[in-house]
Short mmCIF file of C-alpha atoms and ligand atoms in Angstrom, two decimals:
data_model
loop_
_atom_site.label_atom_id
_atom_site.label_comp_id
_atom_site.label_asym_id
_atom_site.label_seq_id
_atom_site.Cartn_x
_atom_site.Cartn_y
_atom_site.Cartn_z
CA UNK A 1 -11.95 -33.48 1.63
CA UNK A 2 -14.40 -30.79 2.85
CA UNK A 3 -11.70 -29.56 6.05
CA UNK A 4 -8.63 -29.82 3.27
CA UNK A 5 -10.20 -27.75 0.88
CA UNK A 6 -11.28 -25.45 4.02
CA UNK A 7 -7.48 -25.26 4.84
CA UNK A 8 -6.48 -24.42 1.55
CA UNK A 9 -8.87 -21.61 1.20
CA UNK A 10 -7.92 -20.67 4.36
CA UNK A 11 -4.84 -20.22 2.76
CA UNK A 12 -6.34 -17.84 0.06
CA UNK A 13 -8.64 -15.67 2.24
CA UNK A 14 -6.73 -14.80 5.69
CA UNK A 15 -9.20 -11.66 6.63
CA UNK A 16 -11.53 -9.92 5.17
CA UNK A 17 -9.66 -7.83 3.45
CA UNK A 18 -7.99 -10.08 1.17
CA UNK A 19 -11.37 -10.96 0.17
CA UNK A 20 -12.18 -7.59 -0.36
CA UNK A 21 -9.26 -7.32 -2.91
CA UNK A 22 -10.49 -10.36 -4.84
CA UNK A 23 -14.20 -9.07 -5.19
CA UNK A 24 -12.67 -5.46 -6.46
CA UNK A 25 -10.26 -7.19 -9.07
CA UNK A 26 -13.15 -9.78 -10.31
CA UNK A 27 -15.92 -6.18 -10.17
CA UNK A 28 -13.10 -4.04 -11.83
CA UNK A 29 -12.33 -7.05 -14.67
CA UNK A 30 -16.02 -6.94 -15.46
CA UNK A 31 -16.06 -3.49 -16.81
CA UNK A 32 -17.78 -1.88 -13.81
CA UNK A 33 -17.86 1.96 -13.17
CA UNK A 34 -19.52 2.13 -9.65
CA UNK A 35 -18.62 -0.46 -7.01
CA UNK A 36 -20.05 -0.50 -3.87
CA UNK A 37 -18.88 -2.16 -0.96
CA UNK A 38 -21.07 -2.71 2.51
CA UNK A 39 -19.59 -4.29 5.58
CA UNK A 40 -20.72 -5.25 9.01
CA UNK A 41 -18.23 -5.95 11.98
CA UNK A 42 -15.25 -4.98 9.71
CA UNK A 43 -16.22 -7.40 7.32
CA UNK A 44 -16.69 -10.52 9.36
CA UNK A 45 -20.44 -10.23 9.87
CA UNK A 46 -21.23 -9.43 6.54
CA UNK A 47 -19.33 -8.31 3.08
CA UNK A 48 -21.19 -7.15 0.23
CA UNK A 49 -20.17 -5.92 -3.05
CA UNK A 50 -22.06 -4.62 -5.25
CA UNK A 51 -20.91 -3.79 -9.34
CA UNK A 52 -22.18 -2.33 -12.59
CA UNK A 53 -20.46 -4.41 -14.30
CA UNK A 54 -21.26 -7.08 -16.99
CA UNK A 55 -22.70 -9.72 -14.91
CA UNK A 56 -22.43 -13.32 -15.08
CA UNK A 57 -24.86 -15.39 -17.15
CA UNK A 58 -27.02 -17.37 -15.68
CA UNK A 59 -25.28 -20.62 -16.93
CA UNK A 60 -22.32 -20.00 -15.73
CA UNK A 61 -23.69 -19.76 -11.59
CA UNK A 62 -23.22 -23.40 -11.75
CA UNK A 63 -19.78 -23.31 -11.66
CA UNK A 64 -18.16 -19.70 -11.06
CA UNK A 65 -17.38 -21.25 -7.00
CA UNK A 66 -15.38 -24.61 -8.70
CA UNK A 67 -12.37 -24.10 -8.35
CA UNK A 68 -9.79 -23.64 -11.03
CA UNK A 69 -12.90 -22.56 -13.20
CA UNK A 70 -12.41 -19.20 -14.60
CA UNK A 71 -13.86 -16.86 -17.42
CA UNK A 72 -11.01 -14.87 -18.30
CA UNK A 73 -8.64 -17.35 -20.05
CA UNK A 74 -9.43 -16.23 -23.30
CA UNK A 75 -8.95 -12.35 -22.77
CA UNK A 76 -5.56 -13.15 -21.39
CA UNK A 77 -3.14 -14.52 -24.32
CA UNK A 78 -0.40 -14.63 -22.47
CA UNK A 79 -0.53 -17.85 -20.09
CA UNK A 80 2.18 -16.85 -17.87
CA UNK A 81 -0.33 -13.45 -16.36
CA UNK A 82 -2.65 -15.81 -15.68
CA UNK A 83 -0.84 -17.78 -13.69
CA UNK A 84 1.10 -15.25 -12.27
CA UNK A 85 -2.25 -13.26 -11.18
CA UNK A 86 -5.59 -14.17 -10.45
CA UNK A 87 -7.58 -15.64 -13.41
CA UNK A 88 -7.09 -18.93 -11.56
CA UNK A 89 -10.67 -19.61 -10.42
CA UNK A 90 -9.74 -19.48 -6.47
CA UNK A 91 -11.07 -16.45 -5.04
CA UNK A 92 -15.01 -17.04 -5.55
CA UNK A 93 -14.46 -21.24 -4.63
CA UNK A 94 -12.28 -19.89 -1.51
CA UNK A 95 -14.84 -17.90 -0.43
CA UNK A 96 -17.72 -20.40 -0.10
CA UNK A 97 -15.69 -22.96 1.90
CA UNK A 98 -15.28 -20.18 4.83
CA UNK A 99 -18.55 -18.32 4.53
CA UNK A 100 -21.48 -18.03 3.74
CA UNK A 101 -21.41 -16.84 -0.33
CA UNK A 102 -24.48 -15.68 -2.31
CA UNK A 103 -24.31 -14.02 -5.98
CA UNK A 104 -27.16 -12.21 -7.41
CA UNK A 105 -26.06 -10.93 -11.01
CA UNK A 106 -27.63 -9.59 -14.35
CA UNK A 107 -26.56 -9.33 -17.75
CA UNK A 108 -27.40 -7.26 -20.48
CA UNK A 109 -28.98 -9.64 -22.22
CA UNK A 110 -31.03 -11.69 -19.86
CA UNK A 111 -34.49 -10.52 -18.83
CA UNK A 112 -34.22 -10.80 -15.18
CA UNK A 113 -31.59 -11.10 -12.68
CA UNK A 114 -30.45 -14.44 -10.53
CA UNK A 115 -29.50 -14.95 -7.17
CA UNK A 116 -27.84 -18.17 -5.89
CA UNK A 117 -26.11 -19.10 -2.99
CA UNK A 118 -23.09 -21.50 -2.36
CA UNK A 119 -21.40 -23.98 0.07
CA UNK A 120 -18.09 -25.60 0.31
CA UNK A 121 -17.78 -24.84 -3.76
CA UNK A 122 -21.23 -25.81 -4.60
CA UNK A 123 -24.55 -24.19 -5.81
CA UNK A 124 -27.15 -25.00 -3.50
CA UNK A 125 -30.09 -25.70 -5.45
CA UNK A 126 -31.22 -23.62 -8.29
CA UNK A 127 -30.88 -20.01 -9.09
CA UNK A 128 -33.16 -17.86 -8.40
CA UNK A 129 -34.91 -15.12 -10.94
CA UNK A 130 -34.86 -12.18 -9.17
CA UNK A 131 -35.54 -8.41 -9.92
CA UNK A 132 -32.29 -6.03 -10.17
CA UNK A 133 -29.83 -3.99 -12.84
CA UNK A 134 -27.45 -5.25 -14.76
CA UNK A 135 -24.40 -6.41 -12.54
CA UNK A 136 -23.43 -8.37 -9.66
CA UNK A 137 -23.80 -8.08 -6.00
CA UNK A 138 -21.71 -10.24 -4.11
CA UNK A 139 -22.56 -11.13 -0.24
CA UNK A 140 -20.39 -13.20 1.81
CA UNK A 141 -22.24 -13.35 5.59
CA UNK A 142 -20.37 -14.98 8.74
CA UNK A 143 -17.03 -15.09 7.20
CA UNK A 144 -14.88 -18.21 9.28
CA UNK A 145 -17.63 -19.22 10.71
CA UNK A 146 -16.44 -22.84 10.40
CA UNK A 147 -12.73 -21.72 11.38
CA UNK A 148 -13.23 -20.84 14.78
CA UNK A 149 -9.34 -20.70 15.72
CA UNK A 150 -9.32 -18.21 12.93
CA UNK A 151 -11.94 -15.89 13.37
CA UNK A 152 -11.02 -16.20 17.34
CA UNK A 153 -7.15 -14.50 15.93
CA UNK A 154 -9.84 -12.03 14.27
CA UNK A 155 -10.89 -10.18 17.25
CA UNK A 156 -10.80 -6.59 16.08
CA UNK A 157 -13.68 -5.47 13.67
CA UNK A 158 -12.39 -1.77 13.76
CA UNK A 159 -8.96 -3.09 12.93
CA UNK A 160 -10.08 -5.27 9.75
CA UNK A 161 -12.76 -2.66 8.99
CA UNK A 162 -9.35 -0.22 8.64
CA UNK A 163 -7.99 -2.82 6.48
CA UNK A 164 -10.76 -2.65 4.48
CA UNK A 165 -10.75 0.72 3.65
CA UNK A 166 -6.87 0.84 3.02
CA UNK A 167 -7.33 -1.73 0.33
CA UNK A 168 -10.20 -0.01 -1.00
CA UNK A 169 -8.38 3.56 -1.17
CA UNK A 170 -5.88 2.14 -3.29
CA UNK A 171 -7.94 0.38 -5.76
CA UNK A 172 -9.64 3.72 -6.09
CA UNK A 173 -6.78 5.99 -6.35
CA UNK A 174 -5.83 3.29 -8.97
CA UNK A 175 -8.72 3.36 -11.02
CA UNK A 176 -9.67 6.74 -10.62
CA UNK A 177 -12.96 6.39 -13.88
CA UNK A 178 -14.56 4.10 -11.11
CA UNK A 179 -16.53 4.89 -8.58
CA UNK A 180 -15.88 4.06 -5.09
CA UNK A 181 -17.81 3.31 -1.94
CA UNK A 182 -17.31 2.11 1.30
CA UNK A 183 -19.99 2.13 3.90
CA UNK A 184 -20.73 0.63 7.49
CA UNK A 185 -24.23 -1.02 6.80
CA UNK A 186 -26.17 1.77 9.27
CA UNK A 187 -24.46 4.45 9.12
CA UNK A 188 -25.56 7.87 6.86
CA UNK A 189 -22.57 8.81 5.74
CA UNK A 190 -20.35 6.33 3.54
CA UNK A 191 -16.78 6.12 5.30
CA UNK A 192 -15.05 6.64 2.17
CA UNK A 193 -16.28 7.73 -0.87
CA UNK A 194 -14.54 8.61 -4.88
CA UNK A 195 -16.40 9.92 -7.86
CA UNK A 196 -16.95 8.33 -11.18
CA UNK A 197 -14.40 9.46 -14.34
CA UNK A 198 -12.00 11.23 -11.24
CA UNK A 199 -8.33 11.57 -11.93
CA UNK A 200 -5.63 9.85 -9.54
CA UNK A 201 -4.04 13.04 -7.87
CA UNK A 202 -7.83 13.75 -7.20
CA UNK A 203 -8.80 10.88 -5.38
CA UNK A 204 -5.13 11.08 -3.44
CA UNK A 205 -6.57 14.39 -2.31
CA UNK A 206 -10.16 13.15 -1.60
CA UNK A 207 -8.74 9.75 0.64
CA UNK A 208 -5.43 10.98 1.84
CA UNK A 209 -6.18 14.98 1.96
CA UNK A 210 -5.34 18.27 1.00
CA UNK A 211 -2.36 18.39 2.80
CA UNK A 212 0.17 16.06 0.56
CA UNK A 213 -1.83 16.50 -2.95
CA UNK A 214 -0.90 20.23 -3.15
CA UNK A 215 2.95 18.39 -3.49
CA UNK A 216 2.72 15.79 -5.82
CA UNK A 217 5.21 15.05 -8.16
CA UNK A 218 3.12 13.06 -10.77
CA UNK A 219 5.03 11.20 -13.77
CA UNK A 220 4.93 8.17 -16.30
CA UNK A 221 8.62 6.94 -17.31
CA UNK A 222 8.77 4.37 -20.12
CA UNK A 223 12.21 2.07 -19.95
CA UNK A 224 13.30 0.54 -23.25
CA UNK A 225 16.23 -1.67 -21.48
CA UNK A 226 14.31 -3.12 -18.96
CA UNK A 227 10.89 -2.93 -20.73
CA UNK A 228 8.91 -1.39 -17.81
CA UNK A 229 6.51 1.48 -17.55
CA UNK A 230 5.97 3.41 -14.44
CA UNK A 231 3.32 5.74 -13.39
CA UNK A 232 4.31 7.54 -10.10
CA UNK A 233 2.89 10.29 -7.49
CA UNK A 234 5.15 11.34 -5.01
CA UNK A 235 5.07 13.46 -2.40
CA UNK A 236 7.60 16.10 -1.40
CA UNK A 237 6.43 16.98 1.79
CA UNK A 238 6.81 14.20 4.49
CA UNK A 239 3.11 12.59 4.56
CA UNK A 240 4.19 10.55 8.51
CA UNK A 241 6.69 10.50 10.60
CA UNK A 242 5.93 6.84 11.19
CA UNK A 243 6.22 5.32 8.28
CA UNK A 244 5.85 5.85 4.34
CA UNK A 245 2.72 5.74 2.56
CA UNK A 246 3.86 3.30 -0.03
CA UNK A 247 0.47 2.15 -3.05
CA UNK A 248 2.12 -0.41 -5.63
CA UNK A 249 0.26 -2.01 -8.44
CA UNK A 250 2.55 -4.40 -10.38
CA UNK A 251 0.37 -5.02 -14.00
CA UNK A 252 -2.79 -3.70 -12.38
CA UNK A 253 -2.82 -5.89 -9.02
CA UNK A 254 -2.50 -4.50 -5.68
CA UNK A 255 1.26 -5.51 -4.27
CA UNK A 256 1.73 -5.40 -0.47
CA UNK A 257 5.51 -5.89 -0.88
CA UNK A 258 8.63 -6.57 -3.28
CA UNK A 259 10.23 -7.75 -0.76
CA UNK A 260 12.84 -5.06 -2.19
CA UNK A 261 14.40 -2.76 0.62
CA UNK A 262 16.04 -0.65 -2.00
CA UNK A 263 12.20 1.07 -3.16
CA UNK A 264 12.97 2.84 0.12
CA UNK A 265 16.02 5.11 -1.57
CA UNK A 266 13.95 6.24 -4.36
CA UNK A 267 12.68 8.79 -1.65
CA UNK A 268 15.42 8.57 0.46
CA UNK A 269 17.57 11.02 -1.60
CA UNK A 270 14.88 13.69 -1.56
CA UNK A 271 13.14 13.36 1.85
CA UNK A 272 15.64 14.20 5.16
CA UNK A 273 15.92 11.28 7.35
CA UNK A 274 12.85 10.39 9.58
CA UNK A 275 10.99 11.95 6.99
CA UNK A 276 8.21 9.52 4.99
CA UNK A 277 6.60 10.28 1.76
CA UNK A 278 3.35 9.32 0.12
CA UNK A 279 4.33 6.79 -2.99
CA UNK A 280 1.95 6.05 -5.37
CA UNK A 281 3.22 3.67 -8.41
CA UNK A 282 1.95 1.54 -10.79
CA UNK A 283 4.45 -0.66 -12.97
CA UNK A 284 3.75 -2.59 -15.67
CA UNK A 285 6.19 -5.16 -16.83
CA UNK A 286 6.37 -8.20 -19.37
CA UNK A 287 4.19 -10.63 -17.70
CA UNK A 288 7.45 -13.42 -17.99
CA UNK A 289 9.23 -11.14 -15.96
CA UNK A 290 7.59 -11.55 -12.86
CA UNK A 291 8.06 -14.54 -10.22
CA UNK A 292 5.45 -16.89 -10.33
CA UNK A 293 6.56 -18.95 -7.03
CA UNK A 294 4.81 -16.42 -4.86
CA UNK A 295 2.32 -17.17 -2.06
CA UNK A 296 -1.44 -17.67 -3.37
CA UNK A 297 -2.24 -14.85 -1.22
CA UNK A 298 -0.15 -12.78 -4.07
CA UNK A 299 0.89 -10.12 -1.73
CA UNK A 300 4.55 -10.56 -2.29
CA UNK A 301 6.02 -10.50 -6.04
CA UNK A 302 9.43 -10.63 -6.95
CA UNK A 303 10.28 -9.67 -10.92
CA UNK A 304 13.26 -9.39 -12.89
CA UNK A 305 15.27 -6.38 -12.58
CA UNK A 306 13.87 -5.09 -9.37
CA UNK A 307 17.31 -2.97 -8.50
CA UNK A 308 17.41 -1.83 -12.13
CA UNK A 309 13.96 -0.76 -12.12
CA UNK A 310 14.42 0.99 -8.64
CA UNK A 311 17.01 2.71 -10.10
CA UNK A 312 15.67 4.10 -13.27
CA UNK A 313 12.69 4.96 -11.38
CA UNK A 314 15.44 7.06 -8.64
CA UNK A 315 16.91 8.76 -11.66
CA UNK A 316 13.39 9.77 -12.69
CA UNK A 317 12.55 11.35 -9.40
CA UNK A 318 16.29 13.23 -8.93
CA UNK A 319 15.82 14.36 -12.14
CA UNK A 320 12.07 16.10 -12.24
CA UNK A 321 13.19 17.03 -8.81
CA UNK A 322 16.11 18.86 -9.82
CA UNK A 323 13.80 20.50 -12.43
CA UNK A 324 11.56 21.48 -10.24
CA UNK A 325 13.05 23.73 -7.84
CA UNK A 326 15.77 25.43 -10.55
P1 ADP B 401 -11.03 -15.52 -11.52
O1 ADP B 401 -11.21 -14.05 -11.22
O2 ADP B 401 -9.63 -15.97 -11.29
O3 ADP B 401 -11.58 -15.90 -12.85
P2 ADP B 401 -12.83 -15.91 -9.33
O4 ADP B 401 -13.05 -17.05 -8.42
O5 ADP B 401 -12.37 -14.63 -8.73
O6 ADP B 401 -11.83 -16.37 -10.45
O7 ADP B 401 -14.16 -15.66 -10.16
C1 ADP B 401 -14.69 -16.74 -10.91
C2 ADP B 401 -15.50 -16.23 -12.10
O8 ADP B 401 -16.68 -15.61 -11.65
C3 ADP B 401 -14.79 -15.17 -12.92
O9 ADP B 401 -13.94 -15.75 -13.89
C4 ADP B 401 -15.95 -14.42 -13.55
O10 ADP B 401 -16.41 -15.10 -14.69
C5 ADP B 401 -17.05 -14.55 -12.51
N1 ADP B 401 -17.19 -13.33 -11.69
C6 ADP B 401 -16.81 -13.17 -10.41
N2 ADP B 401 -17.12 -11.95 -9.95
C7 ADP B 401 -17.71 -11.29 -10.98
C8 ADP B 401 -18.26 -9.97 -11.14
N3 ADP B 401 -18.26 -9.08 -10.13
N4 ADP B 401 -18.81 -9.66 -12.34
C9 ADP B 401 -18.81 -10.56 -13.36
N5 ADP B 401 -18.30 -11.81 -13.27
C10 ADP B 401 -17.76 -12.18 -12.09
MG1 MG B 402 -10.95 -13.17 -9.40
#
């Protein structure tokens, strides 16, 4: 049972980065305003995150690694986001069958902090009262150190460590009232760094520079017919020659892919050929609309009315385009 559930979680957490993602959705669902993340060896030594945010109570470190056990059913009302996103009690459980997974956390209300520490979805022993401020830090040490196939395929700590700080960029140019910080446990300066209560155009120009944040086309487009909303920055200058800078968030979670060629022509009519922009977009759409079949990693979602949507969202662009150089 042990090596299944090792497989499955496996599954879940592929590299350090996609653990990274789960920490920053679970610090950013608990209300946090600074997040802090420390990594050794791109990750695979050690990954610590470290929140403001609410905390968990101390009854609750029993169980927060089962799996399937989650706190966030009742904030949700509508079933279908839950499944369709997180909230499913994996990430945490996942975690501690491929690493080694201690929490210490504080609420408000409790006295004094805990810290306890987890294997293969279990608490191992008793929590610990410990001195600290009111959120959670979250340490996962030696990550597939039981998978050595897997952390053999891993070989590259500057690669995953650049992974790391591509998924944190976007969760901060996302959530621009948090604070973000990435550092390389020794080192002075943090590698990336976003101030608290910042706007998004300001952290594009903090993370991705000067350069393409002097052109940004920055607009929110409500859709009646196909009940979407889209934010969207968008460069008009060409950010790469290699390939385009594309940050999706699809109800708030981090999307690697639509698996929808046609997002390339919403630039494609403005930008000459060869020619990549910098794409920032957040859509929010009816929870029932989006394909639940996807992989547990979650990287890929599909959702109703993707060419529709791609469309509007073309018109948009041509449109405040248009308007801008009359
Ligand atoms: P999910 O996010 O789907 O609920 P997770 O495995 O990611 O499942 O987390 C399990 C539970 O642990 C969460 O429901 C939440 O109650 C708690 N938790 C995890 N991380 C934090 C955090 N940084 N701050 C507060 N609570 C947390
Ligand atoms: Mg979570």
């Amino acid at each position: 049972e042990v090596v299944v559930n090792r497989i499955a979680a496996g599954e879940i957490i592929q590299r350090p980065a996609n653990a990274l993602k789960e920490l920053l959705e679970n610090s950013l669902d608990a209300q946090s305003t600074h997040i802090q993340v420390q990594v050794k060896a791109g990750g695979l030594k050690l990954l610590q995150i470290q929140d403001n945010g609410t905390g968990i109570r101390r009854e609750d470190l029993a169980i927060v690694c089962e799996r399937f056990t989650t706190s966030k059913l009742t904030r949700f009302e509508d079933l279908s986001q839950i499944a369709t996103f997180g909230f499913r009690g994996e990430a945490l459980a996942s975690i501690s069958h491929v690493a080694h997974l201690s929490i210490q956390t504080k609420t408000a209300k409790e006295k004094c902090g805990y810290k306890a520490t987890y294997a293969d979805g279990k608490l191992q022993g008793q929590p610990k009262p410990c001195a600290g401020n009111q959120g959670t830090i979250i340490c996962i040490e030696d990550l597939f150190y039981n998978m050595p196939q897997r952390r053999q395929a891993l070989r590259s700590p500057a690669e995953e460590f650049q992974r790391l700080s591509e998924v944190l960029a976007r969760y901060a140019v996302h959530n621009p009232r948090v604070g973000f910080t990435l550092r390389k446990q020794g080192d002075a300066q943090p590698a990336l760094r976003t101030p608290v209560a910042s706007s998004r155009s300001e952290n594009i120009r903090i993370i991705y520079g000067a350069a393409i944040s002097k052109e940004l086309l920055e607009f929110s487009h409500r859709d009646e017919v196909y009940k979407f909303e889209a934010e969207c920055l968008i460069t008009q200058v060409n950010y790469s020659a290699k390939k385009c800078q594309m940050l999706l968030f699809i109800n708030q979670r981090l999307v690697e892919s639509t698996g929808l060629t046609s997002v390339d022509s919403i630039y494609a009519t403005y930008l000459p050929r060869g020619h990549h922009p910098f794409v920032y977009m957040s859509l929010t759409l009816p929870p029932q609309n989006l394909d639940v079949n996807v992989h547990p990693t979650k990287h890929e979602v599909h959702f109703l009315y993707q060419e529709e949507i791609v469309d509007s969202i073309k018109q948009q662009v041509e449109a405040r385009l248009l308007g801008s150089n009359a």
